[in-house]
Coordinates of C-alpha atoms in Angstrom, one line a residue:
M472 CA 3.4 57.9 -6.6
N473 CA 5.3 59.8 -4.0
R474 CA 8.2 58.4 -2.0
E475 CA 6.0 57.1 0.9
E476 CA 3.6 55.4 -1.5
I477 CA 6.5 53.7 -3.3
L478 CA 8.1 52.4 0.0
A479 CA 4.7 51.2 1.1
R480 CA 4.1 49.3 -2.1
L481 CA 7.6 47.7 -1.9
A482 CA 6.9 46.6 1.6
E483 CA 3.5 45.2 0.4
I484 CA 5.3 43.2 -2.4
R485 CA 7.8 41.8 0.1
S486 CA 4.9 40.7 2.3
I487 CA 3.3 39.0 -0.7
L488 CA 6.6 37.2 -1.5
D489 CA 6.9 36.0 2.0
G490 CA 3.6 34.3 1.8
D491 CA 1.9 31.6 -0.4
L492 CA 3.2 32.0 -3.9
T493 CA 0.8 29.6 -5.6
N494 CA -1.3 32.3 -7.3
V495 CA 1.4 35.0 -7.4
N496 CA 2.8 36.2 -10.7
V497 CA 6.5 36.7 -9.6
E498 CA 7.6 37.9 -13.0
E499 CA 5.1 40.7 -12.9
L500 CA 6.1 41.7 -9.4
Q501 CA 9.8 41.6 -10.5
T502 CA 9.0 44.1 -13.3
E503 CA 7.0 46.3 -10.9
V504 CA 9.8 46.3 -8.3
R505 CA 12.4 47.4 -10.9
S506 CA 10.1 50.2 -12.0
L507 CA 9.4 51.3 -8.4
N508 CA 13.2 51.4 -7.7
D509 CA 13.8 53.5 -10.8
K510 CA 11.0 55.9 -9.7
L511 CA 12.5 56.1 -6.2
A512 CA 15.9 57.0 -7.6
Q513 CA 14.3 59.7 -9.8
I514 CA 12.5 61.2 -6.8
E515 CA 15.7 61.4 -4.9
Q516 CA 17.5 63.0 -7.8
R517 CA 14.7 65.6 -8.2
A518 CA 14.7 66.4 -4.5
A519 CA 18.5 67.0 -4.6
A520 CA 18.1 69.2 -7.7
A521 CA 15.3 71.1 -6.1
R522 CA 17.4 71.8 -3.0
E523 CA 20.2 73.1 -5.2
L524 CA 17.8 75.2 -7.2
R525 CA 16.3 76.8 -4.1
N526 CA 19.7 77.8 -2.9
S527 CA 20.5 79.5 -6.3
I528 CA 17.3 81.5 -6.7
A529 CA 16.9 83.2 -3.3
N530 CA 16.3 86.6 -5.0
M531 CA 14.3 85.4 -8.0
S532 CA 10.6 84.9 -8.6
T533 CA 9.7 81.2 -8.0
A534 CA 6.8 81.4 -10.6
E535 CA 9.2 82.8 -13.2
V536 CA 11.7 80.1 -12.6
I537 CA 9.2 77.2 -12.8
D538 CA 7.7 78.6 -16.0
T539 CA 11.2 78.9 -17.5
M540 CA 12.1 75.3 -16.5
T541 CA 8.8 73.9 -18.0
T542 CA 9.3 75.7 -21.3
N543 CA 13.0 74.8 -21.5
T544 CA 12.4 71.1 -20.7
V545 CA 9.9 70.8 -23.6
R546 CA 12.2 72.6 -26.0
D547 CA 15.3 70.6 -24.9
T548 CA 13.6 67.2 -25.3
E549 CA 12.4 68.1 -28.8
Y550 CA 15.6 69.7 -30.0
R551 CA 18.2 67.2 -28.7
N552 CA 16.4 64.4 -30.7
S553 CA 16.8 66.4 -34.0
T554 CA 19.0 65.2 -36.8
E555 CA 21.0 68.4 -36.7
Y556 CA 21.9 68.0 -33.0
M557 CA 22.6 64.3 -33.4
E558 CA 25.2 65.0 -36.1
A559 CA 26.7 67.8 -34.1
Y560 CA 26.9 65.5 -31.1
A561 CA 28.6 62.8 -33.2
R562 CA 31.3 65.4 -34.3
Y563 CA 31.7 66.4 -30.6
I564 CA 32.5 62.9 -29.4
V565 CA 35.1 62.6 -32.2
S566 CA 36.8 66.0 -31.7
G567 CA 36.0 66.7 -28.0
D568 CA 35.0 70.2 -29.2
A569 CA 31.5 71.0 -27.9
T570 CA 31.4 74.5 -29.6
E571 CA 28.9 73.5 -32.3
C572 CA 26.6 71.7 -29.9
R573 CA 26.6 74.5 -27.4
A574 CA 25.9 77.0 -30.2
L575 CA 22.9 75.0 -31.3
L576 CA 21.6 74.6 -27.8
T577 CA 22.1 78.2 -26.9
E578 CA 19.9 79.1 -29.9
N579 CA 17.3 76.4 -29.6
A580 CA 17.2 74.9 -26.1
P581 CA 18.9 75.1 -22.6
E582 CA 22.6 75.0 -23.0
E583 CA 23.5 72.4 -20.3
Q584 CA 21.9 69.9 -18.0
N585 CA 23.4 69.6 -14.5
G586 CA 26.6 71.4 -15.8
Q587 CA 27.1 68.9 -18.7
L588 CA 26.4 69.0 -22.4
A589 CA 22.9 67.7 -23.1
V590 CA 23.0 64.1 -24.4
P591 CA 20.7 63.1 -27.3
Q592 CA 17.7 61.2 -26.0
Y593 CA 18.6 58.5 -28.5
V594 CA 22.0 58.0 -26.8
E595 CA 20.4 57.8 -23.4
D596 CA 18.0 55.1 -24.6
R597 CA 20.8 53.2 -26.3
I598 CA 22.8 53.0 -23.1
R599 CA 19.7 52.0 -21.1
T600 CA 19.2 49.2 -23.7
A601 CA 22.7 48.0 -23.2
W602 CA 22.1 47.7 -19.4
E603 CA 18.7 46.0 -19.9
N604 CA 20.0 43.5 -22.4
D605 CA 22.6 42.1 -19.8
E606 CA 20.7 39.6 -17.6
F607 CA 23.0 40.3 -14.7
M608 CA 23.3 44.1 -14.8
R609 CA 19.6 44.8 -15.5
R610 CA 18.9 43.3 -12.1
V611 CA 21.4 45.4 -10.2
S612 CA 20.1 48.3 -8.1
R613 CA 21.4 51.7 -9.3
S614 CA 21.9 55.1 -7.8
F615 CA 23.4 58.4 -9.1
L616 CA 24.9 60.0 -6.0
P617 CA 28.1 62.1 -6.2
G618 CA 31.4 60.9 -4.7
N619 CA 31.9 57.7 -2.6
L620 CA 28.6 56.1 -1.5
K621 CA 28.4 54.6 2.0
I622 CA 25.7 52.1 2.6
G623 CA 24.9 50.6 6.0
F624 CA 24.0 46.9 6.7
E625 CA 23.1 44.9 9.8
I626 CA 25.8 42.6 11.1
S627 CA 23.8 41.3 14.0
G628 CA 20.8 42.3 16.1
D629 CA 18.5 40.9 18.8
E630 CA 15.0 39.7 18.1
A631 CA 12.0 41.8 19.2
Q632 CA 10.6 40.7 22.6
I633 CA 7.1 40.4 24.1
H634 CA 6.4 43.0 26.9
L635 CA 3.5 41.9 29.1
E636 CA 1.7 44.6 31.0
G637 CA 3.0 45.1 34.5
T638 CA 6.3 43.4 33.9
E639 CA 9.8 44.9 33.5
G640 CA 10.5 46.4 30.0
P641 CA 12.6 44.5 27.5
N642 CA 16.4 45.1 27.3
E643 CA 17.8 47.5 24.7
E644 CA 18.6 45.8 21.4
N645 CA 22.2 45.0 20.8
L646 CA 22.6 46.1 17.2
A647 CA 25.8 46.0 15.2
I648 CA 26.0 48.0 12.0
G649 CA 28.6 47.8 9.2
Y650 CA 29.2 50.1 6.3
V651 CA 30.1 49.4 2.7
Q652 CA 31.8 52.2 0.8
L653 CA 31.3 52.1 -3.0
V654 CA 34.4 53.9 -4.4
P655 CA 33.9 54.8 -8.1
Q656 CA 36.4 53.3 -10.6
S657 CA 36.7 53.8 -14.4
I658 CA 35.6 50.9 -16.5
K659 CA 37.2 51.3 -19.9
K660 CA 37.3 49.6 -23.3
W661 CA 39.0 50.8 -26.4
I662 CA 38.9 49.8 -30.1
R663 CA 40.6 50.8 -33.3
I664 CA 38.5 51.8 -36.3
S665 CA 39.2 52.8 -39.8
D666 CA 39.0 56.3 -41.3
E667 CA 36.1 55.0 -43.4
A668 CA 34.1 54.2 -40.2
M669 CA 34.9 57.7 -38.9
D670 CA 33.3 59.1 -42.1
L671 CA 29.9 57.8 -40.9
K672 CA 27.6 60.6 -39.9
G673 CA 25.3 61.3 -37.1
Q674 CA 23.2 58.4 -35.8
A675 CA 25.1 55.8 -37.9
F676 CA 28.4 56.7 -36.3
I677 CA 26.9 56.7 -32.8
D678 CA 25.3 53.2 -33.5
Y679 CA 28.7 51.9 -34.6
V680 CA 30.6 53.1 -31.5
Y681 CA 28.1 52.7 -28.8
D682 CA 27.0 49.2 -29.7
E683 CA 30.5 47.8 -29.3
L684 CA 31.8 49.8 -26.4
A685 CA 28.6 49.9 -24.4
Y686 CA 28.3 46.1 -24.7
R687 CA 31.9 45.5 -23.5
I688 CA 31.7 47.9 -20.6
V689 CA 28.4 46.6 -19.3
K690 CA 29.8 43.1 -19.5
K691 CA 32.9 44.2 -17.6
A692 CA 30.7 45.9 -14.9
A693 CA 28.9 42.5 -14.4
A694 CA 32.3 40.8 -14.0
V695 CA 33.3 43.4 -11.4
A696 CA 30.1 42.7 -9.4
I697 CA 30.8 38.9 -9.6
A698 CA 34.4 39.4 -8.4
A699 CA 33.1 41.5 -5.5
I700 CA 30.7 38.6 -4.5
L701 CA 33.6 36.1 -4.7
A702 CA 35.8 38.3 -2.5
M703 CA 33.3 38.6 0.4
P704 CA 34.0 36.7 3.7
A705 CA 31.8 34.0 5.2
A706 CA 31.0 36.2 8.2
S707 CA 30.2 39.9 8.1
D708 CA 32.7 42.4 9.4
A709 CA 32.6 46.2 9.7
T710 CA 33.0 46.8 6.0
H711 CA 32.2 43.5 4.3
P712 CA 28.7 41.8 4.1
A713 CA 28.9 38.0 4.4
V714 CA 28.5 35.7 1.4
A715 CA 27.8 32.1 2.2
S716 CA 29.5 29.2 0.5
I717 CA 29.1 25.4 0.0
T718 CA 31.6 22.9 -1.5
K719 CA 29.8 20.5 -3.7
A720 CA 30.1 18.5 -6.9
L721 CA 27.5 19.4 -9.5
A722 CA 24.4 17.5 -8.7
A723 CA 20.6 17.7 -9.1
D724 CA 20.3 19.3 -5.6
T725 CA 23.2 21.7 -5.8
I726 CA 21.0 24.8 -6.3
V727 CA 18.6 23.8 -3.6
E728 CA 21.4 23.4 -1.1
A729 CA 22.8 26.8 -2.1
E730 CA 19.4 28.4 -1.6
A731 CA 19.2 27.1 1.9
E732 CA 22.2 29.2 2.9
L733 CA 20.6 32.5 2.0
T734 CA 18.8 34.9 4.4
S735 CA 15.0 34.8 4.5
E736 CA 15.0 38.4 3.3
V737 CA 15.9 37.5 -0.3
N738 CA 13.2 38.2 -2.9
E739 CA 14.3 37.4 -6.5
V740 CA 16.8 34.6 -6.3
V741 CA 18.7 33.5 -9.5
A742 CA 21.4 31.0 -10.4
I743 CA 24.5 32.6 -12.0
M744 CA 26.8 30.3 -14.0
H745 CA 28.6 29.7 -17.2
R746 CA 26.5 28.5 -20.1
K747 CA 28.3 25.1 -20.1
T748 CA 27.6 24.6 -16.4
R749 CA 23.9 25.0 -17.1
A750 CA 24.1 22.5 -19.9
A751 CA 25.9 20.0 -17.6
L752 CA 23.2 20.5 -14.9
K753 CA 20.4 20.1 -17.4
A754 CA 22.0 16.9 -18.7
L755 CA 21.7 15.3 -15.2
Q756 CA 18.0 15.0 -15.9
V757 CA 18.8 12.7 -18.8
T758 CA 21.9 10.8 -17.8
S759 CA 21.1 10.1 -14.1
G760 CA 18.7 7.3 -15.0
V761 CA 16.2 8.6 -12.4
N762 CA 13.7 11.4 -12.4
V763 CA 15.6 14.3 -10.7
G764 CA 12.9 16.9 -11.2
D765 CA 13.9 20.4 -11.9
P766 CA 17.6 20.9 -10.9
F767 CA 17.2 24.7 -11.2
D768 CA 14.3 24.7 -8.6
G769 CA 12.4 27.1 -10.8
L770 CA 15.1 29.8 -10.7
A771 CA 16.0 32.0 -13.6
V772 CA 19.5 31.3 -14.9
V773 CA 21.8 34.2 -15.5
Y774 CA 24.8 33.4 -17.8
T775 CA 28.3 34.8 -17.3
D776 CA 31.8 34.2 -18.5
A777 CA 33.2 35.6 -15.3
L778 CA 32.7 32.2 -13.7
K779 CA 34.4 29.1 -15.2
A780 CA 32.4 26.2 -16.5
Y781 CA 32.1 23.4 -13.9
S782 CA 34.3 21.1 -16.1
A783 CA 37.1 23.8 -16.2
A784 CA 37.0 24.8 -12.6
S785 CA 39.6 23.6 -10.1
A786 CA 38.8 22.1 -6.7
G787 CA 37.8 24.9 -4.3
E788 CA 37.0 27.3 -7.1
A789 CA 33.5 28.9 -7.5
Y790 CA 31.6 27.7 -10.5
M791 CA 28.1 29.0 -9.5
I792 CA 26.5 31.8 -7.5
V793 CA 23.0 31.6 -6.2
G794 CA 21.4 34.8 -4.8
D795 CA 19.4 38.0 -5.1
I796 CA 21.2 40.4 -7.4
A797 CA 18.8 43.3 -6.9
D798 CA 19.0 43.2 -3.2
G799 CA 22.6 42.3 -2.9
I800 CA 24.4 44.5 -5.4
R801 CA 24.4 48.3 -5.9
A802 CA 26.0 50.2 -8.7
N803 CA 26.5 54.0 -8.1
F804 CA 27.2 56.4 -11.0
P805 CA 28.5 59.7 -9.6
N806 CA 28.5 61.3 -13.1
G807 CA 25.6 59.4 -14.7
D808 CA 25.8 56.2 -16.8
E809 CA 26.7 58.0 -20.0
L810 CA 29.8 56.7 -21.8
K811 CA 32.7 59.2 -22.1
F812 CA 34.9 59.0 -25.2
K813 CA 38.5 59.9 -26.1
F814 CA 39.8 59.8 -29.6
D815 CA 43.4 59.4 -30.8
D816 CA 43.8 59.9 -34.6
L817 CA 47.5 60.5 -34.5
T818 CA 49.3 57.4 -33.1
E819 CA 48.4 55.2 -36.0
A820 CA 47.7 57.8 -38.6
E821 CA 50.0 56.2 -41.1
D822 CA 47.6 53.1 -41.1
D823 CA 44.5 55.3 -41.4
M824 CA 43.3 53.9 -37.9
V825 CA 41.7 55.8 -35.1
K826 CA 41.8 54.7 -31.5
I827 CA 38.6 55.2 -29.4
V828 CA 38.5 54.8 -25.7
G829 CA 35.1 54.5 -23.9
R830 CA 34.8 55.0 -20.2
M831 CA 32.2 54.7 -17.5
Y832 CA 32.7 55.8 -13.9
A833 CA 30.9 53.6 -11.3
G834 CA 31.2 52.1 -7.9
I835 CA 29.9 48.5 -7.7
G836 CA 29.8 46.3 -4.7
V837 CA 27.9 43.9 -2.4
V838 CA 25.7 45.9 0.0
A839 CA 23.8 43.3 2.1
P840 CA 24.8 40.1 3.9
L841 CA 23.8 36.6 2.9
R842 CA 22.1 37.6 -0.3
F843 CA 24.5 35.2 -2.2
C844 CA 25.9 31.7 -1.8
K845 CA 29.1 30.7 -3.7
V846 CA 29.2 27.0 -4.9
L847 CA 32.8 25.7 -4.8
K848 CA 33.9 22.7 -6.7
A849 CA 34.5 19.7 -4.4

């Protein structure tokens, strides 16, 4: 599908969701929307790369360049999945010395991708799995644009008007636009591991490091997004989209009341809460003595430790968020979503310990108004 076809399909899905949902498979549409958004991002990346390539090959044969790209892409994909390159890459993230990796790539495949050392496909898939395994972050819209990313949103606007033939034309729309700027920040996590762990080779070492650091960094990214939601004002201004709020004790109709505060443009609404809050809400069906129906109103529940449990929250403190994560949150990765590592094997050398610092560079924020409602404890 090209860009126009993807946008047309997304518009068609939105139209379906605005109608009768009796016979609609929402989960299937949810999966399709995520796939379409990923394809759209890939198309935009390819277009940017093509523009850069055209500028750099003004005096070269286009046919020759395309043939070289095709050949190199196949060789690159095959080689960077090899055991030899995997082990060399593991040694590179420990030492920071890419000489061995570059020597292998120069001989067997393209040396670099977008100016950076090629990452094993296995590593890319492992990071992608870390994102997909987090119920909050897998729903977040992602982009990979360099620098600070500015995204516009509508603060207010007039409705469309009917223009009857022979009458004076409608007035110009009064449209107020705000802009969110996603400024990248480093999300870091460090651990100490033993020399014995450092002796692991290739894929085993990458498993050991990536599993722990990727999990913690992705979890922190979700906490950053939740903090951004909680920090938004009740009314949109020039740089902050509005987030609604209600103050209410935990009750069977809490989620329903929060949903009522959202814009009609939301698509996939979820309830975000601590696991203990979900348990307390579920218990209402048993302890209330009456049939309260489904207190979750059919919404998926996304667990987070970034919100306190209802029982631990203070009056006026948010214990739940109801909203559309995909439409309301954007994460932009200027340098890609690969983890970067720094190793310190000197500071605690006497104890045979090595410090590893993992880092991801991302800008995360709320990008559309009234996609979320905070529920504050009464």
